[in-house]
Coordinates of C-alpha atoms in Angstrom, one line a residue:
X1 CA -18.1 -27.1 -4.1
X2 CA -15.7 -23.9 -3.5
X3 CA -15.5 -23.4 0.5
X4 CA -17.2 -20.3 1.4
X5 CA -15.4 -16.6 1.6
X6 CA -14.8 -14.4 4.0
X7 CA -14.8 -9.9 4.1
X8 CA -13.6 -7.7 5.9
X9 CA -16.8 -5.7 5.6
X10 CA -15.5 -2.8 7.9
X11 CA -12.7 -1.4 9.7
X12 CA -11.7 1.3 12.3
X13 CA -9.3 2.9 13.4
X14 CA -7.9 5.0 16.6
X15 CA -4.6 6.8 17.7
X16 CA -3.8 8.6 20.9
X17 CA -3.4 12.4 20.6
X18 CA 0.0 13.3 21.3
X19 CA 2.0 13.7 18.6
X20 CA 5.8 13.0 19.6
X21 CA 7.7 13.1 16.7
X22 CA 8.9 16.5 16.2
X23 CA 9.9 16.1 20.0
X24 CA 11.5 12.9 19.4
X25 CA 13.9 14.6 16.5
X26 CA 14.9 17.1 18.7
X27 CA 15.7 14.6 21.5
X28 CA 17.2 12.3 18.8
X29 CA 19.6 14.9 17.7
X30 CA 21.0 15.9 21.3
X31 CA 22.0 12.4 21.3
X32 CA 24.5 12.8 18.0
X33 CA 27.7 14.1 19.5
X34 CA 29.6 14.6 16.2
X35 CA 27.8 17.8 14.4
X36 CA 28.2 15.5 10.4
X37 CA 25.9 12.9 12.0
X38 CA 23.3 15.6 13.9
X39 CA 23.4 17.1 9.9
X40 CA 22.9 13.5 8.3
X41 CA 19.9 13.0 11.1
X42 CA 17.8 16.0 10.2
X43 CA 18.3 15.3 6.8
X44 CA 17.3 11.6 6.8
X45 CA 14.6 12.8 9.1
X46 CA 13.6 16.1 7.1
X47 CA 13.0 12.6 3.9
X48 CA 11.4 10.2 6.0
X49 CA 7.9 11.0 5.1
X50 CA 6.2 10.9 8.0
X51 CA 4.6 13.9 9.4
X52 CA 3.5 12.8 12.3
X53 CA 3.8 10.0 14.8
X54 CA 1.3 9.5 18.1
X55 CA 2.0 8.0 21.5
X56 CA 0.2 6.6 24.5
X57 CA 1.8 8.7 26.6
X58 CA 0.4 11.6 28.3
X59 CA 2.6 15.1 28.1
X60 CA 3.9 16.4 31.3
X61 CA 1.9 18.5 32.9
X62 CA 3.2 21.6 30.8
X63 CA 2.3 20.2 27.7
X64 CA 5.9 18.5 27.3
X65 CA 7.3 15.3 25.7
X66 CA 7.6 12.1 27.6
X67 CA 11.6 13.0 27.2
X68 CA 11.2 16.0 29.6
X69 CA 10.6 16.6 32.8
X70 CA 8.2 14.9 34.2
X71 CA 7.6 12.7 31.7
X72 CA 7.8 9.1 31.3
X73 CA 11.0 9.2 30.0
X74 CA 12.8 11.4 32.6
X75 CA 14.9 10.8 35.4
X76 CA 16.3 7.2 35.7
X77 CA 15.3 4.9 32.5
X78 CA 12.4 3.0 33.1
X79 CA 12.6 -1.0 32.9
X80 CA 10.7 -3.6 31.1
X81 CA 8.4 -4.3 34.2
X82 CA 7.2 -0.3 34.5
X83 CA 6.9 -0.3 30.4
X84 CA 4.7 -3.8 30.1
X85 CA 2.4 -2.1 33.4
X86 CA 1.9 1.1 31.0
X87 CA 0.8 -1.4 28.1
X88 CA -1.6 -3.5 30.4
X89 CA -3.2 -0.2 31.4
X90 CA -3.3 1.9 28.1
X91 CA -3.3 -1.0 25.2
X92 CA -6.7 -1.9 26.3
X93 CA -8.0 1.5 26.4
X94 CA -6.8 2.4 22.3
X95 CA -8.0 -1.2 21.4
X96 CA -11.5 -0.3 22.6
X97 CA -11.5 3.6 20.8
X98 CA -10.4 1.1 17.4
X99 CA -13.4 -1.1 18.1
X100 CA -16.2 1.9 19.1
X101 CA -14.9 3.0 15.4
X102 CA -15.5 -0.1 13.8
X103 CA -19.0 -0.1 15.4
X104 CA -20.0 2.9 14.3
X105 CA -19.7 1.5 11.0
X106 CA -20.5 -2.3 11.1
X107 CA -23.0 -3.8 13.8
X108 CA -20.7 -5.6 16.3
X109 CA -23.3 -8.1 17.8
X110 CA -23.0 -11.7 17.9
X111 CA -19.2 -11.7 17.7
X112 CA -17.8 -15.4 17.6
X113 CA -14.3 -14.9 17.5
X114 CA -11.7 -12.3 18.6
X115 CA -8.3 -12.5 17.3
X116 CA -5.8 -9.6 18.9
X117 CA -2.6 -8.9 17.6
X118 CA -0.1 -7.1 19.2
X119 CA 3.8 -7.7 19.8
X120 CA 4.3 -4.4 22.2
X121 CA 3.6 -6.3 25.3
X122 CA 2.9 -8.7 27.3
X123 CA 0.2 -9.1 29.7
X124 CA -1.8 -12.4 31.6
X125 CA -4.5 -12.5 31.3
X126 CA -4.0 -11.8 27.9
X127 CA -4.4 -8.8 25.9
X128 CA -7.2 -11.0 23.9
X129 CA -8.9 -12.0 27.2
X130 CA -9.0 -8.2 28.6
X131 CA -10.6 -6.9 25.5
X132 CA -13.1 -10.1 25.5
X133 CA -14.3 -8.5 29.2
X134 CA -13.8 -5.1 28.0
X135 CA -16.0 -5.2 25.0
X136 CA -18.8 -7.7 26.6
X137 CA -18.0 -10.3 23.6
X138 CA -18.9 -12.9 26.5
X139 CA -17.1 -15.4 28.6
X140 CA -17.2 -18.4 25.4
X141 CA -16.3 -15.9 22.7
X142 CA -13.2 -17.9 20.8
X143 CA -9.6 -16.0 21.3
X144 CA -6.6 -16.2 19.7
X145 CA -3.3 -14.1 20.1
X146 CA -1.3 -13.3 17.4
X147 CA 2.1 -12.3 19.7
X148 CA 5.6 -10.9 18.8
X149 CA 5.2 -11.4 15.1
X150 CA 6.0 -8.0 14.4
X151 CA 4.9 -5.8 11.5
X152 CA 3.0 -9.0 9.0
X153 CA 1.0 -9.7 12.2
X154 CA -2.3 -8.1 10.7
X155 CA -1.7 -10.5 7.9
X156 CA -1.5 -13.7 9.9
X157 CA -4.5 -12.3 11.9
X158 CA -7.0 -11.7 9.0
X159 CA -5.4 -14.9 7.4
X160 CA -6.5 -16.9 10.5
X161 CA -9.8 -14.9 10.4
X162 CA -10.8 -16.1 6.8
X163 CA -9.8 -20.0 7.5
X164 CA -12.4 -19.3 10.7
X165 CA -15.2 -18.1 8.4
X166 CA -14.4 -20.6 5.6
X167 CA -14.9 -23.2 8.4
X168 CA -17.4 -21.9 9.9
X169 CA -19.6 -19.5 7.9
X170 CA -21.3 -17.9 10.3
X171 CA -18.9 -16.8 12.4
X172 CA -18.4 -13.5 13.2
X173 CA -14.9 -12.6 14.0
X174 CA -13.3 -9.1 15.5
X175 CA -9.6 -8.3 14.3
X176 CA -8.0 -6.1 16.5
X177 CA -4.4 -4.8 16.1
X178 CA -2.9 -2.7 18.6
X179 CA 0.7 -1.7 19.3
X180 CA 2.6 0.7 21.9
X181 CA 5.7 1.1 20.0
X182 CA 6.2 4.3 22.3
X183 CA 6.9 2.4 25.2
X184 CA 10.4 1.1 23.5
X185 CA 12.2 4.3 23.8
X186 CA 15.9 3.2 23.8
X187 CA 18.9 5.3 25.2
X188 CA 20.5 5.0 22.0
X189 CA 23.3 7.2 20.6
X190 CA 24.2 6.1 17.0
X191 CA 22.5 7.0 14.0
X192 CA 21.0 3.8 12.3
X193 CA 19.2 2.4 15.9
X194 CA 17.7 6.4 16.3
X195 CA 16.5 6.0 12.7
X196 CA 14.6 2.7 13.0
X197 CA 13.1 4.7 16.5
X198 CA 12.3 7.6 14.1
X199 CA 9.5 5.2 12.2
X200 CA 7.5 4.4 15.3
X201 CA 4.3 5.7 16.5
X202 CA 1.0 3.9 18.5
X203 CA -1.9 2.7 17.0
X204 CA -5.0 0.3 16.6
X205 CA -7.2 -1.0 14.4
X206 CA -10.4 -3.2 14.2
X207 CA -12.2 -5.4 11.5
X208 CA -15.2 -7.5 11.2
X209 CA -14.2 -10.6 9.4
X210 CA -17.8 -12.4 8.2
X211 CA -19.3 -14.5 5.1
X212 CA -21.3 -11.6 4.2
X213 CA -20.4 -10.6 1.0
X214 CA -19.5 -6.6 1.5
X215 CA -16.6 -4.5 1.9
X216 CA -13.5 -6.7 0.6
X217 CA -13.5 -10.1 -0.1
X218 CA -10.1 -12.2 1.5
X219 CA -8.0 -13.7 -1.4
X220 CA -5.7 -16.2 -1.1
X221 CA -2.9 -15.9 1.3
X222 CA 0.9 -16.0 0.4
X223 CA 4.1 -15.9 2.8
X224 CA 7.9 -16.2 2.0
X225 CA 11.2 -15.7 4.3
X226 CA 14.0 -13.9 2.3
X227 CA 16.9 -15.6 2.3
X228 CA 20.1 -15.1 4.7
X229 CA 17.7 -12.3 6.2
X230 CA 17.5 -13.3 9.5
X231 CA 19.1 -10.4 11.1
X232 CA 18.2 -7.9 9.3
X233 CA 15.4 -7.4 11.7
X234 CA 15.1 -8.1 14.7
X235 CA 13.4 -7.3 17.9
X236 CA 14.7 -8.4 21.5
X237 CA 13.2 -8.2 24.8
X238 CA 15.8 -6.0 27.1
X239 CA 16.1 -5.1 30.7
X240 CA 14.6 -1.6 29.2
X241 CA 11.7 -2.3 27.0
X242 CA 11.8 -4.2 23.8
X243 CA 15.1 -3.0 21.2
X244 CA 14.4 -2.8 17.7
X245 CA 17.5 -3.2 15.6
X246 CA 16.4 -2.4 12.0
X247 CA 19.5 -2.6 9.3
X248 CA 19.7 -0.2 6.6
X249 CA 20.4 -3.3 4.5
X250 CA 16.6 -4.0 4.4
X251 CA 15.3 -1.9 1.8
X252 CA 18.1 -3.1 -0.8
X253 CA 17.0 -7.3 0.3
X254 CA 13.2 -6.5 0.0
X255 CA 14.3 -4.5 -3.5
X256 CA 16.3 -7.5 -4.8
X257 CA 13.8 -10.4 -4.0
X258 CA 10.7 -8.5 -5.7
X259 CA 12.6 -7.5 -8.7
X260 CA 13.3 -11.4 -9.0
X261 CA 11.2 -12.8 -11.3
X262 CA 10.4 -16.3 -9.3
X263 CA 10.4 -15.0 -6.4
X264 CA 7.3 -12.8 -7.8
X265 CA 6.0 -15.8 -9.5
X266 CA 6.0 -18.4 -6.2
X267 CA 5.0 -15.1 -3.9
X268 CA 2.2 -14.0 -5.9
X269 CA -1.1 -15.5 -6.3
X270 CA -1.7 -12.4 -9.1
X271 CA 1.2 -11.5 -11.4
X272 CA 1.9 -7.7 -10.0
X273 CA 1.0 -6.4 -13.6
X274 CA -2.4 -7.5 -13.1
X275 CA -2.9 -5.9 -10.0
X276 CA -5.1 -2.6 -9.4
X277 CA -4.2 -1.4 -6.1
X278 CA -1.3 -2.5 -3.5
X279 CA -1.9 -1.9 0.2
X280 CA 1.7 -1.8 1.4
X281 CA 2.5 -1.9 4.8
X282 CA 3.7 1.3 5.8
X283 CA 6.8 0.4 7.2
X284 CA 8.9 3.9 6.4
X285 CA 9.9 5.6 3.4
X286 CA 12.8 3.6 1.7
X287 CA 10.5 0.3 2.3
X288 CA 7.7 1.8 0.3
X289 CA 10.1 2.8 -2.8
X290 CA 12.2 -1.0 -2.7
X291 CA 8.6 -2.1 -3.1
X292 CA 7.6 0.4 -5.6
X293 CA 11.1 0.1 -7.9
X294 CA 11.3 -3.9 -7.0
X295 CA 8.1 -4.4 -8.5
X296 CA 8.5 -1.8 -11.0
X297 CA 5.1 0.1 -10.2
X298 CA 3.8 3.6 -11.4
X299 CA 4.8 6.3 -8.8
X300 CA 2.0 6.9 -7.0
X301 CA 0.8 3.1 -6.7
X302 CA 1.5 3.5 -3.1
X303 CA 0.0 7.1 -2.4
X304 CA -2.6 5.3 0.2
X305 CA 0.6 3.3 2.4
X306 CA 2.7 6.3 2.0
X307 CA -0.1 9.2 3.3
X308 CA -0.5 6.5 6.4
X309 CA 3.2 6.6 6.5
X310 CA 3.2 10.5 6.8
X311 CA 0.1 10.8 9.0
X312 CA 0.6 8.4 11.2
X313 CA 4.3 6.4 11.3
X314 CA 5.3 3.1 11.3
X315 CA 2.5 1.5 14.1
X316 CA 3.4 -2.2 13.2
X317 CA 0.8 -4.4 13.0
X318 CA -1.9 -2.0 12.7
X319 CA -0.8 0.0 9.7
X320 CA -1.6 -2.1 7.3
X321 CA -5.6 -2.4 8.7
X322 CA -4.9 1.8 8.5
X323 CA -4.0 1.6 4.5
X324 CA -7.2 -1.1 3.9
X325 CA -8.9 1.1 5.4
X326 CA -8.4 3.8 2.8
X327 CA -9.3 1.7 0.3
X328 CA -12.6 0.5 1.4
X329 CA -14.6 3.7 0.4
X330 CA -13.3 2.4 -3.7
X331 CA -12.7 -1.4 -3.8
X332 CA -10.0 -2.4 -6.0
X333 CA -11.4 -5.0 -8.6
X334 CA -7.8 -6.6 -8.1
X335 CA -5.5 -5.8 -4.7
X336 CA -2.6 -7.2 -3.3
X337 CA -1.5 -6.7 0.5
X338 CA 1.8 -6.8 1.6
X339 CA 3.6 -6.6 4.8
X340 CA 7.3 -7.5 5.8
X341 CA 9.1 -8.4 9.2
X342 CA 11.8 -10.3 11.5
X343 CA 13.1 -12.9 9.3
X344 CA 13.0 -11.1 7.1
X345 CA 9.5 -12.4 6.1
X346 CA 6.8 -11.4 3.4
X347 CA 3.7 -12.4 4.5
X348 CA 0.2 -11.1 2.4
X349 CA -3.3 -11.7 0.6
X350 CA -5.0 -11.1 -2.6
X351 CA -8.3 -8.7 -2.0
X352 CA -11.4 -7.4 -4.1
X353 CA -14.1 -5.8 -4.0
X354 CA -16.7 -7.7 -2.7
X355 CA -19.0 -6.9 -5.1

């Protein structure tokens, strides 16, 4: 007898309402001192597709930037400690405008399991233990934390939500995804560190995982590492916040192992030509087209990743829950979800329509 399956039968969604980015170009470029790179930054910028990017943090009281004065940023660069007190007090708070979303769309009694992901912050009690209180899920509710496992964490979260529900089938587990990327402002003044900042923006998202069969049904799971890509990504913990180092030799590794023809074969539970729809984590413009020429798909197979991408950034884990979400209103009849990271890894699912 097959094990039972699990849906995500709804999702929501939430973003602060500041939008920082054309604020942080401006900032960005004051930091270029040579007037060829300030050119090549507004031009890379100007072809980043993304519109827009939202932060946490409140303009100063005259409706500036957190770069000017009076905002966060101003004055002497704030540490790690102030930066992880800002996430305790304002993660929580964009978690729970995810989750009133989700409820306004799925019924959110009798929640079994919570699993948070987040890799912005740190916190004890726990991210997952604050939103348990927050959302009155009740002191036995089972948590887990998906921490620091960057932008594939909403993968490995409704992974481990679909082995809960095939264990259990009548659990009822609540994915939440939230990241502060906003609070990692680095005093940076090179071009390719300014250009992995320029992909960042806040975000959250929240699904209900159950056995009921409606919404999209969870396939089966696939992950990979690609090889001698360990520091292509990475992410360190600094006396200032948490330092992205993103190189520009990413795109061109994630181009190479798609276009390879095992790697396809051992990655993908579906051969790509069979697939309907691809729900692509938005991780910035030249990741979408390595994924789009590496698997050698039709131009606007990622229209949904990339109109997250322009309305929203780069929010780590919870942009891929923001492209499924676009897709729930038409189900593909065969979808793919994909999502890369530090390592560099490739981590994803099969999905359907549930019906």
């Amino acid at each position: 007898m097959a094990p039972p399956s699990a849906f995500i039968n709804a999702i929501g969604t939430a973003v602060p309402g500041h939008d920082i980015h054309a604020a942080f170009i401006d900032w960005a470029a004051g930091r270029l001192a040579e007037e060829r790179d300030r050119k090549l930054f507004a031009r890379m910028a100007a072809r980043s597709g993304i519109g827009h990017r939202w932060s946490v943090l409140a303009p100063t009281a005259d409706g500036g930037s957190p770069i000017e004065p009076g905002g966060f940023y101003a004055g002497d660069w704030p540490g790690t400690a102030a930066r992880m007190q800002m996430y305790e007090a304002l993660a929580p708070d964009l978690a729970g405008l995810a989750a009133e979303a989700l409820a306004a769309k799925a019924p959110l009694d009798g929640i079994t399991h919570l699993v948070v992901a987040s890799c912005t912050g740190f916190v004890a009690p726990g991210i997952d233990q604050i939103l348990a209180e927050r959302l009155s899920l009740g002191p036995s509710v089972e948590r887990l934390l998906v921490g620091y496992m960057g932008c594939y964490a909403a993968v490995a979260a409704l992974r481990s939500a679909r082995h809960i529900v095939r264990s259990e089938p009548e659990a009822r587990v609540l994915v939440i995804c939230v990241e502060l990327s906003s609070l990692h402002l680095q005093a940076v003044d090179a071009i390719e560190p300014l250009l992995a900042l320029l992909q960042f923006g806040d975000g959250a998202a929240a699904a209900l995982v159950t056995g009921e069969a409606s919404g999209l049904a969870i396939g089966q799971p696939f992950a990979t590492t690609l090889p001698d890509s360990a520091g292509l990504i990475r992410w360190e913990i600094g006396d200032h916040g948490f330092a992205m180092h993103l190189s520009g030799e990413v795109p061109g590794a994630i181009m190479a192992a798609l276009g390879d023809a095992h790697t396809r074969a051992t990655l993908f539970p579906t051969p790509p030509e069979d697939v309907d729809a691809w729900a692509v984590h938005a991780g910035g413009r030249s990741i979408l087209d390595a994924v789009e020429h590496g698997l050698g798909l039709c131009p606007d197979a990622l229209a949904d990743s990339r109109a997250i991408l322009d309305a929203f950034g780069n929010m780590s884990s919870a942009t891929l829950m923001f492209v499924l979400d676009r897709m729930m209103a038409a189900p593909p009849r065969r979808g793919m979800a994909l999502a890369f990271g530090p390592g560099v890894a490739a981590e994803g699912f099969a999905f359907s329509a549930a019906s």
